[in-house]
Tab-separated table of C-alpha atoms and ligand atoms in Angstrom:
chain	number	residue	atom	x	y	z
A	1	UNK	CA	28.416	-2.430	-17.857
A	2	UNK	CA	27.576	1.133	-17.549
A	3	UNK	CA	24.997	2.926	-18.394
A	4	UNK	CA	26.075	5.186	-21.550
A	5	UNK	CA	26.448	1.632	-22.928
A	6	UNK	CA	23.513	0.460	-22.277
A	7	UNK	CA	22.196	3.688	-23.693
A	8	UNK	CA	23.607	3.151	-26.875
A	9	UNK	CA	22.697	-0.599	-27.010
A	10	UNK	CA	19.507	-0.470	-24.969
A	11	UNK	CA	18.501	-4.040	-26.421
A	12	UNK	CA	21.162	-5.889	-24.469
A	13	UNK	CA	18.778	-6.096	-21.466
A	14	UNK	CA	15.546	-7.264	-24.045
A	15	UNK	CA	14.014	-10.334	-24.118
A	16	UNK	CA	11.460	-10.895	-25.947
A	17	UNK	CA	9.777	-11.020	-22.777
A	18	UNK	CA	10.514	-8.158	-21.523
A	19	UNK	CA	9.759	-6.704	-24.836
A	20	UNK	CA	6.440	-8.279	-24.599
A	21	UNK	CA	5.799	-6.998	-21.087
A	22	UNK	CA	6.602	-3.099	-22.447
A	23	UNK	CA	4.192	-3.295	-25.467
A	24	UNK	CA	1.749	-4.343	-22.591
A	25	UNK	CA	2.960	-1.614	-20.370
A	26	UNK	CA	2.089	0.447	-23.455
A	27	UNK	CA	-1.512	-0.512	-23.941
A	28	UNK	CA	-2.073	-0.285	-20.192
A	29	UNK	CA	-1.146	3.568	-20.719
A	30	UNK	CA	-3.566	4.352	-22.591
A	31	UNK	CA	-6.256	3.466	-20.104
A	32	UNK	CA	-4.648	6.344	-17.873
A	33	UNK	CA	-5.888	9.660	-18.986
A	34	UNK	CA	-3.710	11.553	-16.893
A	35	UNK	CA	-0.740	10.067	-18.734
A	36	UNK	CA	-0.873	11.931	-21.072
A	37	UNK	CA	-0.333	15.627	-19.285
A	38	UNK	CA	2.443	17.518	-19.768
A	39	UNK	CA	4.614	19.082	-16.773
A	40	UNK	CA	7.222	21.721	-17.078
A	41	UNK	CA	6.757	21.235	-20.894
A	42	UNK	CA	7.460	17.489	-21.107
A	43	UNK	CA	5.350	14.647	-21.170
A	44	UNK	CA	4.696	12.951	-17.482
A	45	UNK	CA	6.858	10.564	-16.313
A	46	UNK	CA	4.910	9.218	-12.985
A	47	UNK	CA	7.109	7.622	-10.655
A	48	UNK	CA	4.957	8.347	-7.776
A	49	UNK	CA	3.086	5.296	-7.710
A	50	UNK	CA	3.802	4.132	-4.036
A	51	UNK	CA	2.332	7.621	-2.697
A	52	UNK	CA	-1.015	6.953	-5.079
A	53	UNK	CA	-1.553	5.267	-8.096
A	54	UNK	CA	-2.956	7.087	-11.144
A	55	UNK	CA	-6.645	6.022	-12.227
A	56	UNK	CA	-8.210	4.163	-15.400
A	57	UNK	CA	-10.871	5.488	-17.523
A	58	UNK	CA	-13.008	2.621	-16.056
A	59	UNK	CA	-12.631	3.758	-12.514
A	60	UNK	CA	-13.157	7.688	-13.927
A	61	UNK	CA	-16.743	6.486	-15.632
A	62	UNK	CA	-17.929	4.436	-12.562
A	63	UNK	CA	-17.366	6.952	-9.974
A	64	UNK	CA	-18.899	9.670	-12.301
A	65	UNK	CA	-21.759	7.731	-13.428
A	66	UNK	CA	-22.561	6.737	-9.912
A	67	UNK	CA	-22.997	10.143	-9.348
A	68	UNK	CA	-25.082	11.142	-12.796
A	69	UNK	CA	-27.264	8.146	-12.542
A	70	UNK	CA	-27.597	5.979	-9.177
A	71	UNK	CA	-26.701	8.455	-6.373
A	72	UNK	CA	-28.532	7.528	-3.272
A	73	UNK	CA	-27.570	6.728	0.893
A	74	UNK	CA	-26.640	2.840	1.444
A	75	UNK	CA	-28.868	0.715	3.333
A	76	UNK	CA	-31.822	3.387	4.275
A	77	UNK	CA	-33.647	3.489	1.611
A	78	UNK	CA	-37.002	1.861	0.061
A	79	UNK	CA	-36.970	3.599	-3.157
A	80	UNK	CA	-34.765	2.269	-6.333
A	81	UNK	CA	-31.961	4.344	-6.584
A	82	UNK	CA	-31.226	4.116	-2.700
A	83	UNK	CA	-31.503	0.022	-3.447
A	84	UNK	CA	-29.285	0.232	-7.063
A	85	UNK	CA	-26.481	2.098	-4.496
A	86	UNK	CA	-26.886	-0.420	-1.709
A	87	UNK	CA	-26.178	-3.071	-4.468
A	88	UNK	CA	-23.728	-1.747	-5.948
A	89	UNK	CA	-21.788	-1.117	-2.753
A	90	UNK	CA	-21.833	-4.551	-1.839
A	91	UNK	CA	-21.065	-5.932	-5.059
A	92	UNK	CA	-17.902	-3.999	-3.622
A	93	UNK	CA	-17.537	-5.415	-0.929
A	94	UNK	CA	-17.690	-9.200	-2.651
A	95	UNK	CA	-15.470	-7.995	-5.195
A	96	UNK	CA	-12.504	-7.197	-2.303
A	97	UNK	CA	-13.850	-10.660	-0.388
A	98	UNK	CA	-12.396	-12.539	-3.448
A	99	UNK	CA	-9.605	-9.964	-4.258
A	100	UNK	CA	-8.314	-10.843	-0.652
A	101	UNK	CA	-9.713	-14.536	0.000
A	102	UNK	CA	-11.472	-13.631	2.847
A	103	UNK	CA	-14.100	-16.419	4.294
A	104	UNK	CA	-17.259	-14.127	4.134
A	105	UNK	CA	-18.067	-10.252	2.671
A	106	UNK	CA	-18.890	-9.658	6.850
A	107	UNK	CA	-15.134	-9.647	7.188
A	108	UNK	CA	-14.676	-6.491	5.058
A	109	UNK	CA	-15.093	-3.303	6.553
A	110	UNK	CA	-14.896	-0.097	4.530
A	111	UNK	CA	-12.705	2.260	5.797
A	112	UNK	CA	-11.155	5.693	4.814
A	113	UNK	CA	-7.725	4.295	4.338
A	114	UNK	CA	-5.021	2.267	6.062
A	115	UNK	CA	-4.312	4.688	8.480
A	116	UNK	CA	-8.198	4.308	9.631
A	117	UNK	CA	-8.219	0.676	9.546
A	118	UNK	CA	-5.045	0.737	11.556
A	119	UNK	CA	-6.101	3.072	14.256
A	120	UNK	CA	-9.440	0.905	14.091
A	121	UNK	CA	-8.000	-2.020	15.388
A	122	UNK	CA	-6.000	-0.505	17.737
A	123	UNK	CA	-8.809	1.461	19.605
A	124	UNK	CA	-11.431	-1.056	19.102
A	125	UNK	CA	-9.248	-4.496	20.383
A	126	UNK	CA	-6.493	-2.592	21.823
A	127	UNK	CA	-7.917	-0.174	23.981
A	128	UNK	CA	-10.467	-2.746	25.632
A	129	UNK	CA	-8.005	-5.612	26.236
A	130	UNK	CA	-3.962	-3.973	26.783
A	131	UNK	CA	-2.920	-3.064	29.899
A	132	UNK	CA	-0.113	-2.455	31.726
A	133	UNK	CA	3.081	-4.578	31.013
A	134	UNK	CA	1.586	-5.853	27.527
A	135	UNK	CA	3.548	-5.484	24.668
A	136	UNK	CA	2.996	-4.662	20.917
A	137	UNK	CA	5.507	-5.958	18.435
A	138	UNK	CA	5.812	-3.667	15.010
A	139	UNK	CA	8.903	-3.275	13.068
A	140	UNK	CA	11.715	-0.580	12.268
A	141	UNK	CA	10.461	-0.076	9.092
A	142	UNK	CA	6.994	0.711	9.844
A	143	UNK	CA	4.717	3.739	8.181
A	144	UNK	CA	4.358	6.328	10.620
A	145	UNK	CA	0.260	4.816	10.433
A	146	UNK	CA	1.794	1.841	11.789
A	147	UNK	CA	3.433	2.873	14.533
A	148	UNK	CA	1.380	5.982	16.220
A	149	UNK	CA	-1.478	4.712	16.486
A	150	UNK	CA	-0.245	1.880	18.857
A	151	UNK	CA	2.057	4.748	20.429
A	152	UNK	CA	-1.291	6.325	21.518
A	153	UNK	CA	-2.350	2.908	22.792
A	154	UNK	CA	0.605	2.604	24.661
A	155	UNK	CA	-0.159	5.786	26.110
A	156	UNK	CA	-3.810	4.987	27.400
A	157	UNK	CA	-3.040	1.691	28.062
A	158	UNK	CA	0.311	1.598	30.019
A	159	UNK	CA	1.355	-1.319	26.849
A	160	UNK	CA	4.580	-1.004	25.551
A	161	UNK	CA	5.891	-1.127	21.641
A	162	UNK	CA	8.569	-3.804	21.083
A	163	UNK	CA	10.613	-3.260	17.764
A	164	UNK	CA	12.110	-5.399	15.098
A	165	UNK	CA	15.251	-4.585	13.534
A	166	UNK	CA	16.744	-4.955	10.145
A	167	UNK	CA	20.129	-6.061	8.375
A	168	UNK	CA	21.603	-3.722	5.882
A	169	UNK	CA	19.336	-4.705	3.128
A	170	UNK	CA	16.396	-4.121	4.900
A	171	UNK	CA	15.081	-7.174	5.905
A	172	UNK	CA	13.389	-7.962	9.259
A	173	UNK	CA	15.702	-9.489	11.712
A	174	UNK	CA	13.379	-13.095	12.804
A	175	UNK	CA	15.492	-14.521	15.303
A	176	UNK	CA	15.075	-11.506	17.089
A	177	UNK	CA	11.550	-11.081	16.318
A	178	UNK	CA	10.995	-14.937	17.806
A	179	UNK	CA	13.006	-13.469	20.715
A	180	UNK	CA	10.915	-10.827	21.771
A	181	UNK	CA	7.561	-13.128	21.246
A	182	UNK	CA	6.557	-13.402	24.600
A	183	UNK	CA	4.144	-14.124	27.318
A	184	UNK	CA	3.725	-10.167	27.548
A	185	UNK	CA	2.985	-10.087	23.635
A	186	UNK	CA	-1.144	-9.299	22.682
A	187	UNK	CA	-0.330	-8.327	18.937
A	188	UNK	CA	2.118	-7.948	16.144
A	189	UNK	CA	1.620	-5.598	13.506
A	190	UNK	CA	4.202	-5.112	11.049
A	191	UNK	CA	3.771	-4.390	7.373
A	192	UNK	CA	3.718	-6.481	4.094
A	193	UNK	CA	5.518	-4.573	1.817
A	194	UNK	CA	7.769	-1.378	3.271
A	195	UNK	CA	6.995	1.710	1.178
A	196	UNK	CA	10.299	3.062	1.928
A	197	UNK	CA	12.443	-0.139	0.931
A	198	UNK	CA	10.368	-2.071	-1.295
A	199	UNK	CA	10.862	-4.706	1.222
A	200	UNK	CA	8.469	-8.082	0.886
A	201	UNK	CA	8.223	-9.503	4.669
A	202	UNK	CA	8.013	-12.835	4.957
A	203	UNK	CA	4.796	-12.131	6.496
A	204	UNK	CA	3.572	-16.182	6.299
A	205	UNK	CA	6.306	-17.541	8.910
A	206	UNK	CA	5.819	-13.751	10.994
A	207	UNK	CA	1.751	-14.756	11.258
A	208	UNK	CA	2.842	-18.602	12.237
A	209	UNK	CA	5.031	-17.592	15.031
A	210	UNK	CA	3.168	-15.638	16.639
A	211	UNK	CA	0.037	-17.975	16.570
A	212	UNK	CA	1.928	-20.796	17.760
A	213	UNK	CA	2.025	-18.293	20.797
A	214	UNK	CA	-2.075	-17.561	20.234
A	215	UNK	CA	-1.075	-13.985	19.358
A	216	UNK	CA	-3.172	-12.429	16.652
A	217	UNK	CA	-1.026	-10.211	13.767
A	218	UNK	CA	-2.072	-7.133	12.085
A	219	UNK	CA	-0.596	-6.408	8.063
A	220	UNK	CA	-0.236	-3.260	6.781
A	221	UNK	CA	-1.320	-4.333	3.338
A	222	UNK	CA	-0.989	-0.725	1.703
A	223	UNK	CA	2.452	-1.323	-0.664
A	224	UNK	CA	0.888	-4.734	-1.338
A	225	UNK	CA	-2.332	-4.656	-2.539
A	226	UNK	CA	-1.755	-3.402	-5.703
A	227	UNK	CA	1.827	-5.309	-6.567
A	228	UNK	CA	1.687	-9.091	-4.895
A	229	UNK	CA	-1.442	-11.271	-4.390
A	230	UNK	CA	-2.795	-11.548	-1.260
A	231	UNK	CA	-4.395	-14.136	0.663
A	232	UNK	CA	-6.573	-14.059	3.769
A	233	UNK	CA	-7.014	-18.044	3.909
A	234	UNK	CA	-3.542	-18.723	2.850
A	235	UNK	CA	-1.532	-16.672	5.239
A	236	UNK	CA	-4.097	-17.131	7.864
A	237	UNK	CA	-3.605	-13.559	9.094
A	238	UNK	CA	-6.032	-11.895	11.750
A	239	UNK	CA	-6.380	-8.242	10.621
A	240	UNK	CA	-5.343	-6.541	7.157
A	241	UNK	CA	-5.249	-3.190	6.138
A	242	UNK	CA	-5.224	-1.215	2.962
A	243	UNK	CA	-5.988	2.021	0.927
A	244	UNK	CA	-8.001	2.022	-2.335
A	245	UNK	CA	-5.801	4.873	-3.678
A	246	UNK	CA	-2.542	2.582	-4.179
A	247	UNK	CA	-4.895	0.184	-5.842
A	248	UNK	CA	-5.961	2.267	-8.772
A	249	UNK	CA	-9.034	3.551	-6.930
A	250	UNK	CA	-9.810	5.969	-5.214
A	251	UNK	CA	-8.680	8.617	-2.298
A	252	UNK	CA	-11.161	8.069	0.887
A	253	UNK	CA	-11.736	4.395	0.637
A	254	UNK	CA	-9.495	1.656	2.121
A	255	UNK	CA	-10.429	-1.802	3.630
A	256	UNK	CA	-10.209	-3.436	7.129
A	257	UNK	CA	-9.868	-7.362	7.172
A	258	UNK	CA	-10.865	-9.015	10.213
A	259	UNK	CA	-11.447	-12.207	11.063
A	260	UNK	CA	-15.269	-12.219	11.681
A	261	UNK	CA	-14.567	-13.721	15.306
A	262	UNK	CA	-12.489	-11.169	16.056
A	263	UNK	CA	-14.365	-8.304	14.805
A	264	UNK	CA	-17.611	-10.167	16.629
A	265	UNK	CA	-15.513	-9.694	19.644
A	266	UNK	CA	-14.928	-5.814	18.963
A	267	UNK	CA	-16.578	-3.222	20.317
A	268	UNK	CA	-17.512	-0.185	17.698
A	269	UNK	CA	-15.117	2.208	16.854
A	270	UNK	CA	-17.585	4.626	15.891
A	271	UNK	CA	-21.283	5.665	16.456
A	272	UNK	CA	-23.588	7.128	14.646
A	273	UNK	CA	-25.891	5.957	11.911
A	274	UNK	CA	-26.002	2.276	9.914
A	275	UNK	CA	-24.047	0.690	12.591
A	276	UNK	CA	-26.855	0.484	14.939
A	277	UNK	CA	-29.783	-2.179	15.418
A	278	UNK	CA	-31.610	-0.083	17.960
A	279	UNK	CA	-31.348	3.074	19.576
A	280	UNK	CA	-32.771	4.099	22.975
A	281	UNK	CA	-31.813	6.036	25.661
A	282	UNK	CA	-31.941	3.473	28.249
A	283	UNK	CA	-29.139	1.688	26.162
A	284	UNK	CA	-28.584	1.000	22.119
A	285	UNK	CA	-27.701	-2.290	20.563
A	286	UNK	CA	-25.398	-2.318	17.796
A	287	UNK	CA	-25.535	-3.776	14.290
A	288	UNK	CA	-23.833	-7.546	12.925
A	289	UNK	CA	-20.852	-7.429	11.031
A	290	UNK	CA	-19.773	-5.380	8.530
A	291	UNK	CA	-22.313	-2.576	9.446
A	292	UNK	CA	-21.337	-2.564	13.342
A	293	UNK	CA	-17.706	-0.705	11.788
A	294	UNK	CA	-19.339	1.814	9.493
A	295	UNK	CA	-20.866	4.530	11.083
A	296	UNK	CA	-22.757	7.353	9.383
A	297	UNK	CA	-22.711	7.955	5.773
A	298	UNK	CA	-19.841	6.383	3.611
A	299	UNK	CA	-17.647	7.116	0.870
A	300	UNK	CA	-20.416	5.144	-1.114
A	301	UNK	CA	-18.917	6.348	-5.231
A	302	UNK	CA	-15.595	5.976	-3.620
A	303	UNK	CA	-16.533	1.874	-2.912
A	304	UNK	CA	-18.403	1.269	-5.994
A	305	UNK	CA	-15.208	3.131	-8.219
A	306	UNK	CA	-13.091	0.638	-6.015
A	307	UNK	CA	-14.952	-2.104	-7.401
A	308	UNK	CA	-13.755	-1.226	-10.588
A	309	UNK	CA	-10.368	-0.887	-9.665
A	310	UNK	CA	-10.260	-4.201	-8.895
A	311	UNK	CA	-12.047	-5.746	-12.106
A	312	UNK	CA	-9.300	-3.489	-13.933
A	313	UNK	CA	-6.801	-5.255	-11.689
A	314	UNK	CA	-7.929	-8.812	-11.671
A	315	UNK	CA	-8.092	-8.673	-15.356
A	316	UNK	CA	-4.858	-7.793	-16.083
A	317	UNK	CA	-3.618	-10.765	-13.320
A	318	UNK	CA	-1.183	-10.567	-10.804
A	319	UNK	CA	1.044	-13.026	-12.378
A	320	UNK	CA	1.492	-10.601	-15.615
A	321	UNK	CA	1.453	-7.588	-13.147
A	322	UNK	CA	4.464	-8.883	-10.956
A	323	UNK	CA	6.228	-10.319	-13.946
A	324	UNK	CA	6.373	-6.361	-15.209
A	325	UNK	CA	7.107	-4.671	-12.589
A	326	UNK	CA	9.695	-6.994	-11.259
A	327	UNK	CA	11.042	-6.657	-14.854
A	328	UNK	CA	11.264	-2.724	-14.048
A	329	UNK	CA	12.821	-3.078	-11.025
A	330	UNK	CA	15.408	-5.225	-12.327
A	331	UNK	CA	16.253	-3.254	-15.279
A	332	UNK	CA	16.301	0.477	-12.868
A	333	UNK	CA	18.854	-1.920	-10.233
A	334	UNK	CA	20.810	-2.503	-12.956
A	335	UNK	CA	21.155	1.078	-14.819
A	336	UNK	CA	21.413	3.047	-11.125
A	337	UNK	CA	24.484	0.898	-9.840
A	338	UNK	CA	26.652	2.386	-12.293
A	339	UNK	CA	25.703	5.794	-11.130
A	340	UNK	CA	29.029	6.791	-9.172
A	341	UNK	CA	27.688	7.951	-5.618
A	342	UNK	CA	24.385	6.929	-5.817
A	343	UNK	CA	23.194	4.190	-2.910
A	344	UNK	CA	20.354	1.987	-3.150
A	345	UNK	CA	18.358	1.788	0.283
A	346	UNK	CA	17.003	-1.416	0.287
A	347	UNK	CA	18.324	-4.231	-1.079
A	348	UNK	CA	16.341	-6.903	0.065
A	349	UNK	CA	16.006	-10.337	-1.889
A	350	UNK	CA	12.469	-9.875	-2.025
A	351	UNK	CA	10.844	-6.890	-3.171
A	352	UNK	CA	8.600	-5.271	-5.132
A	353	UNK	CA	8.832	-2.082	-7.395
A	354	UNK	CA	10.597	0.223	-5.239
A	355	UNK	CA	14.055	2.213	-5.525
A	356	UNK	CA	14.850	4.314	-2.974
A	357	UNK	CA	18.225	5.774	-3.017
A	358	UNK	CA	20.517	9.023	-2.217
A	359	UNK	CA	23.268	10.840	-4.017
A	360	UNK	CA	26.531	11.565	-1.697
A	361	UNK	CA	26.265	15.146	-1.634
A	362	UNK	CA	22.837	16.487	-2.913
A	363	UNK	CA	19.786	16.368	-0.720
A	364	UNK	CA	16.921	13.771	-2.166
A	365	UNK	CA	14.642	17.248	-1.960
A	366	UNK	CA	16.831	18.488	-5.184
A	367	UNK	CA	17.398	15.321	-6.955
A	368	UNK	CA	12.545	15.765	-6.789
A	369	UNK	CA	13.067	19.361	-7.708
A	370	UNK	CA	15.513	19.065	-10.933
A	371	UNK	CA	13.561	15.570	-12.055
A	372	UNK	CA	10.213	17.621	-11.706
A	373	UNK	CA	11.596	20.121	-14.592
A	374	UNK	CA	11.743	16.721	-16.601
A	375	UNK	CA	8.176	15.662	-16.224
A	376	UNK	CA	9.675	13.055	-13.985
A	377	UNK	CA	7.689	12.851	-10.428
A	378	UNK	CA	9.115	10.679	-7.793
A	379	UNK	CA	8.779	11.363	-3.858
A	380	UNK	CA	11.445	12.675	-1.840
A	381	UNK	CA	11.894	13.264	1.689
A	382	UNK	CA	11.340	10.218	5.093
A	383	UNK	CA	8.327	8.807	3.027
A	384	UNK	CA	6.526	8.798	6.498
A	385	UNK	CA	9.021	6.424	8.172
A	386	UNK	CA	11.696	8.144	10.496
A	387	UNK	CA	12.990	5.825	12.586
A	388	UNK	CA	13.502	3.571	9.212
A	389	UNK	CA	15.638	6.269	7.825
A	390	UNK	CA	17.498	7.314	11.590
A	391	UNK	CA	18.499	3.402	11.072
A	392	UNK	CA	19.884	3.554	7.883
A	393	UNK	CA	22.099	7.510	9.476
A	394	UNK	CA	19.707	9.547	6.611
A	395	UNK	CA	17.115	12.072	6.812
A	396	UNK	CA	15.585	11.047	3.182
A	397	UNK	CA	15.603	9.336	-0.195
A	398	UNK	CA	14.769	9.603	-3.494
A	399	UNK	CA	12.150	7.265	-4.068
A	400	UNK	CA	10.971	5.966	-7.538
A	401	UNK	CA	8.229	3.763	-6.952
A	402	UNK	CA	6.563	1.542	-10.284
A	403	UNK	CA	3.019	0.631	-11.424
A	404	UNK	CA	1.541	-1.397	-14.325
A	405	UNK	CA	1.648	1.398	-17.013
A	406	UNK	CA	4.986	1.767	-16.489
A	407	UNK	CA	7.695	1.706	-19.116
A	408	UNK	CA	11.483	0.621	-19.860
A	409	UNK	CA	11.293	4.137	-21.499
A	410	UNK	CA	10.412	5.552	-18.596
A	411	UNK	CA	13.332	4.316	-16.741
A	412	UNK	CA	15.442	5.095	-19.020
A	413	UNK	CA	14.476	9.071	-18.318
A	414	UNK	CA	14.861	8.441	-14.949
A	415	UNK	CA	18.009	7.568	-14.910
A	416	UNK	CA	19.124	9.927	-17.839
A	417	UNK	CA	17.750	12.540	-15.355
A	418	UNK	CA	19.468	11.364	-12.451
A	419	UNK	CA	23.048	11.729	-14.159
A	420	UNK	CA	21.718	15.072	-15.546
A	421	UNK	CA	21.503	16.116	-11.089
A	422	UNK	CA	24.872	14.580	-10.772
A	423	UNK	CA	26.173	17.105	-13.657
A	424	UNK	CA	24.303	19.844	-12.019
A	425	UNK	CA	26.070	19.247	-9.001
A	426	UNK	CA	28.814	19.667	-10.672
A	427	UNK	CA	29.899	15.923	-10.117
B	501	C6P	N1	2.331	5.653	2.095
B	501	C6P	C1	3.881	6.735	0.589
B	501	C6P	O1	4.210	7.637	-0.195
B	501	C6P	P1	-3.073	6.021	3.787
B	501	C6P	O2	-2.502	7.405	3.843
B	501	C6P	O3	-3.914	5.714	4.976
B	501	C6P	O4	-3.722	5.721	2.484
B	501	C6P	O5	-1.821	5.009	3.811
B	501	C6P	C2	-0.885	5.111	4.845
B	501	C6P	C3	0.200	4.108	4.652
B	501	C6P	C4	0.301	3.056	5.544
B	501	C6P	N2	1.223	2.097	5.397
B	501	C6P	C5	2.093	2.109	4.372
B	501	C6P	C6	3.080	0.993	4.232
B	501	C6P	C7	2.065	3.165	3.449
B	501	C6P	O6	2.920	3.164	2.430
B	501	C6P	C8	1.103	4.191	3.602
B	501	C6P	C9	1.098	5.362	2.671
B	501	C6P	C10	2.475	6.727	1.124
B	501	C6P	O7	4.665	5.863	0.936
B	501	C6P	C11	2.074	8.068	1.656
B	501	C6P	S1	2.978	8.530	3.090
C-alpha cells in the first residue's frame, strides 16, 4: 500500500483500538501546556521525545509550588519547612523504589542525570578495583555517556573496553557477547533501550550471563524508563541508570540504582556536605546509604517534581503506555516504507518508539531544518552515538522519537512532511 492511499483512506489502519488509544493520546495532550505553542506559524508537532520529554501541568505546579510554599535544604534542618522538604524528597525517593522494584529506598541515589550516575559507578567501583588487563564489556550502540566514561577508566586504570557488535537490524550480537565473557571481565554495561535504534536489549539473559561468571552489569536505563517497565528484582541487575527529563520530569535529576551491597562496598564519589557522619581533620567518616552518594546541596524541587512525574506515569500504566506507542510505531513503519529512498536504521524485533532513518541524497540536518518550518521537531545529527552510526557507513539520521501524548495525526504530518523534503529535493 502506499501512502497517498492510506492518506485518502486513513481508516484502513483503525481499530477500534487504536482508535481508542488516539482519543487517549488526545486527553493526555491536554495535560501538556507546551503543546499547544505554535512554531514557524503552525501548531507543534513534538517528535523530540527521546532527547527530553515535554512536562504535565502536575509536574509544572509541584516544582513551582515547592518553591512558593515549602522551599527549604534537605536533611539540615529543625524548623518545618526544612522537615516538609526533607519529606517530600523522600517520598521521592520511595516513589522511584517502587517505580523500579528496588529492595529498599537506600538503593536510590539521586543523581544529575544518566551521564552522572554512569560516570558514578565507574569512578567509585571502577577506579578502586580495575587494573591492568581487566576488561569492560559495553556495546556498539552505546550513548557516548556509556562509553567515555569507562574510556577514562581505561585510561587511569590500564582496563580495556571490549565491544559488542550488531546484525543489520540492530540487535546485539550474544554469541559473541558470551564469547568475550571472560576471566579478564569486572563489568558489563550496555544499555536497555538504544536511543539511536529504538533497540530493546534483551537485557534479562545479558545480566544472567554474566553472573553465572560473578560479573556485575550496569543498564543504561535512559530510553527505558519512560516507555517499558522496569524491574530491579526481576532482572536482577546490579547498577541502573536514568534521567528524570525522559521521564516527564525534570532537567538536573536522574537516578542511580545500586544494589545496597554494592554501593556499601563503594567508596564516595563526592565530598562535601550530607554525605558525611563526621568530619575531622585527623580523618572523616562518611554517611550510610543513600546519603554517602549525595554530596552538598541537591536538586531538591527537581526530586520532589520527579515524584510527580511518576504518579502522572504510574497512573496512566505501562501496559496502556506501551500499547500506544507501539501502536505509533507500527503505524510510522508502515507509512515511511513506501517513501522511495528513505531507510529505516533499526529494525530490530523489539523496540520501542523510535524511527531513525535517512533519505539517499539529503543530509538528516535538512530533512530537521525543512520539518522545523512545519512545527514538526525531530533530532537530527549522531544522536550522541558515533561508532553506532560509523557501523551502520552514516554520519546521521533523522530521528522521530514518540511519547504518550502522541498522535496518529501527528504521524501523519510527519510523514506528509517528509515527502514534502523529498519534493524539495527535487526527488
Ligand atoms: N540521549 C538523545 O537525544 P543525560 O544527558 O545524562 O540525561 O542522558 C544521557 C543519555 C544516556 N544514555 C542514553 C541511552 C541516552 O539516550 C542519553 C541521552 C539524548 O538521545 C540526548 S543525547
Amino acid at each position: 500500500m502506499i501512502w497517498s492511499e492510506l492518506q485518502a483512506n486513513p481508516k484502513q489502519l483503525q481499530s477500534d483500538e487504536t482508535i481508542e488509544s488516539e482519543s487517549q493520546a488526545l486527553r493526555w495532550r491536554e495535560d501538556f501546556p507546551i503543546l499547544h505553542t505554535q512554531v514557524h506559524g503552525k501548531p507543534l508537532i513534538y517528535l523530540d521525545n527521546a532527547a527530553t520529554t515535554q512536562k504535565p501541568l502536575n509536574v509544572i505546579e509541584v516544582e513551582s509550588n515547592y518553591y512558593r510554599s515549602d522551599n527549604a535544604n534537605v536533611h539540615r534542618g529543625i524548623h518545618t519547612l526544612s522537615q516538609r522538604a526533607t519529606d517530600a524528597f523522600e517520598a521521592t525517593r520511595v516513589k522511584v523504589q517502587h517505580l523500579i522494584n528496588a529492595t529498599s529506598p537506600n538503593e536510590i541515589i539521586f543523581v544529575r542525570g544518566t551521564t552522572e550516575a554512569i560516570n558514578l559507578v565507574a569512578q567509585s567501583y571502577g577506579r578502586t578495583r580495575f587494573k591492568a588487563g581487566d576488561e569492560i564489556i559495553i556495546s556498539i550502540m552505546e550513548h557516548h555517556s556509556n562509553i567515555v566514561p569507562w574510556q577514562m577508566l581505561c585510561e587511569q586504570t590500564g582496563a580495556s573496553l571490549r565491544i559488542i557488535s550488531i546484525n543489520d537490524a540492530g540487535e546485539l550480537d550474544l554469541d559473541a557477547y558470551e564469547r568475550m565473557i571472560g576471566s579478564h571481565t569486572k563489568l558489563v554495561a550496555v544499555t536497555h533501550v538504544s536511543n539511536a535504534l529504538g533497540t530493546i536489549n534483551p537485557v534479562k539473559t545479558i545480566i544472567e550471563l554474566a553472573h553465572a561468571h560473578q560479573i556485575p552489569v550496569l543498564l543504561d536505563g535512559a530510553q527505558a524508563i519512560a516507555h517499558i517497565p522496569v524491574d530491579m528484582q526481576m532482572l536482577d541487575c546490579d547498577f541502573y541508570a536514568f534521567s528524570g527529563h525522559k521521564l516527564y520530569g525534570p532537567t538536573g535529576v536522574g537516578v542511580l540504582y545500586g544494589k545496597a551491597a554494592l554501593l556499601n562496598a563503594m567508596p564516595p564519589y563526592q565530598g562535601g556536605g550530607d554525605m558525611i557522619r563526621s568530619v575531622s581533620f585527623e580523618g572523616t567518616t562518611y554517611n550510610t546509604l543513600p546519603y554517602k552518594f549525595e554530596a552538598g546541596t541537591p536538586n531538591i524541587a527537581g526530586v520532589v517534581a520527579l515524584g510527580a512525574a511518576i504518579d502522572y506515569v504510574t497512573n496512566i500504566g505501562f501496559n496502556t503506555l506501551i500499547a500506544h506507542e507501539h501502536a505509533l510505531l507500527n503505524y510510522a513503519t508502515l507509512l515511511v516504507d513506501d517513501i522511495p529512498d528513505l531507510h529505516i536504521i533499526g529494525n530490530a524485533r523489539e523496540k520501542t518508539g523510535i524511527l531513525s532513518f535517512t533519505l539517499d541524497g539529503i543530509h538528516p540536518h535538512d530533512i530537521g531544518t525543512i520539518l522545523d518550518r512545519q512545527g514538526i521537531a525531530i533530532r537530527t545529527g549522531h544522536h550522541c552515538t558515533m561508532p553506532l552510526m560509523e557501523n551502520f557507513g552514516i554520519s546521521a539520521t533523522a530521528r522521530a522519537s514518540f511519547a504518550l501524548y502522541n498522535t496518529k495525526g501527528d504521524v501523519d504530518k510527519l510523514v506528509t512532511a517528509i515527502h514534502q523534503v523529498r519534493e524539495v529535493f527535487g526527488e
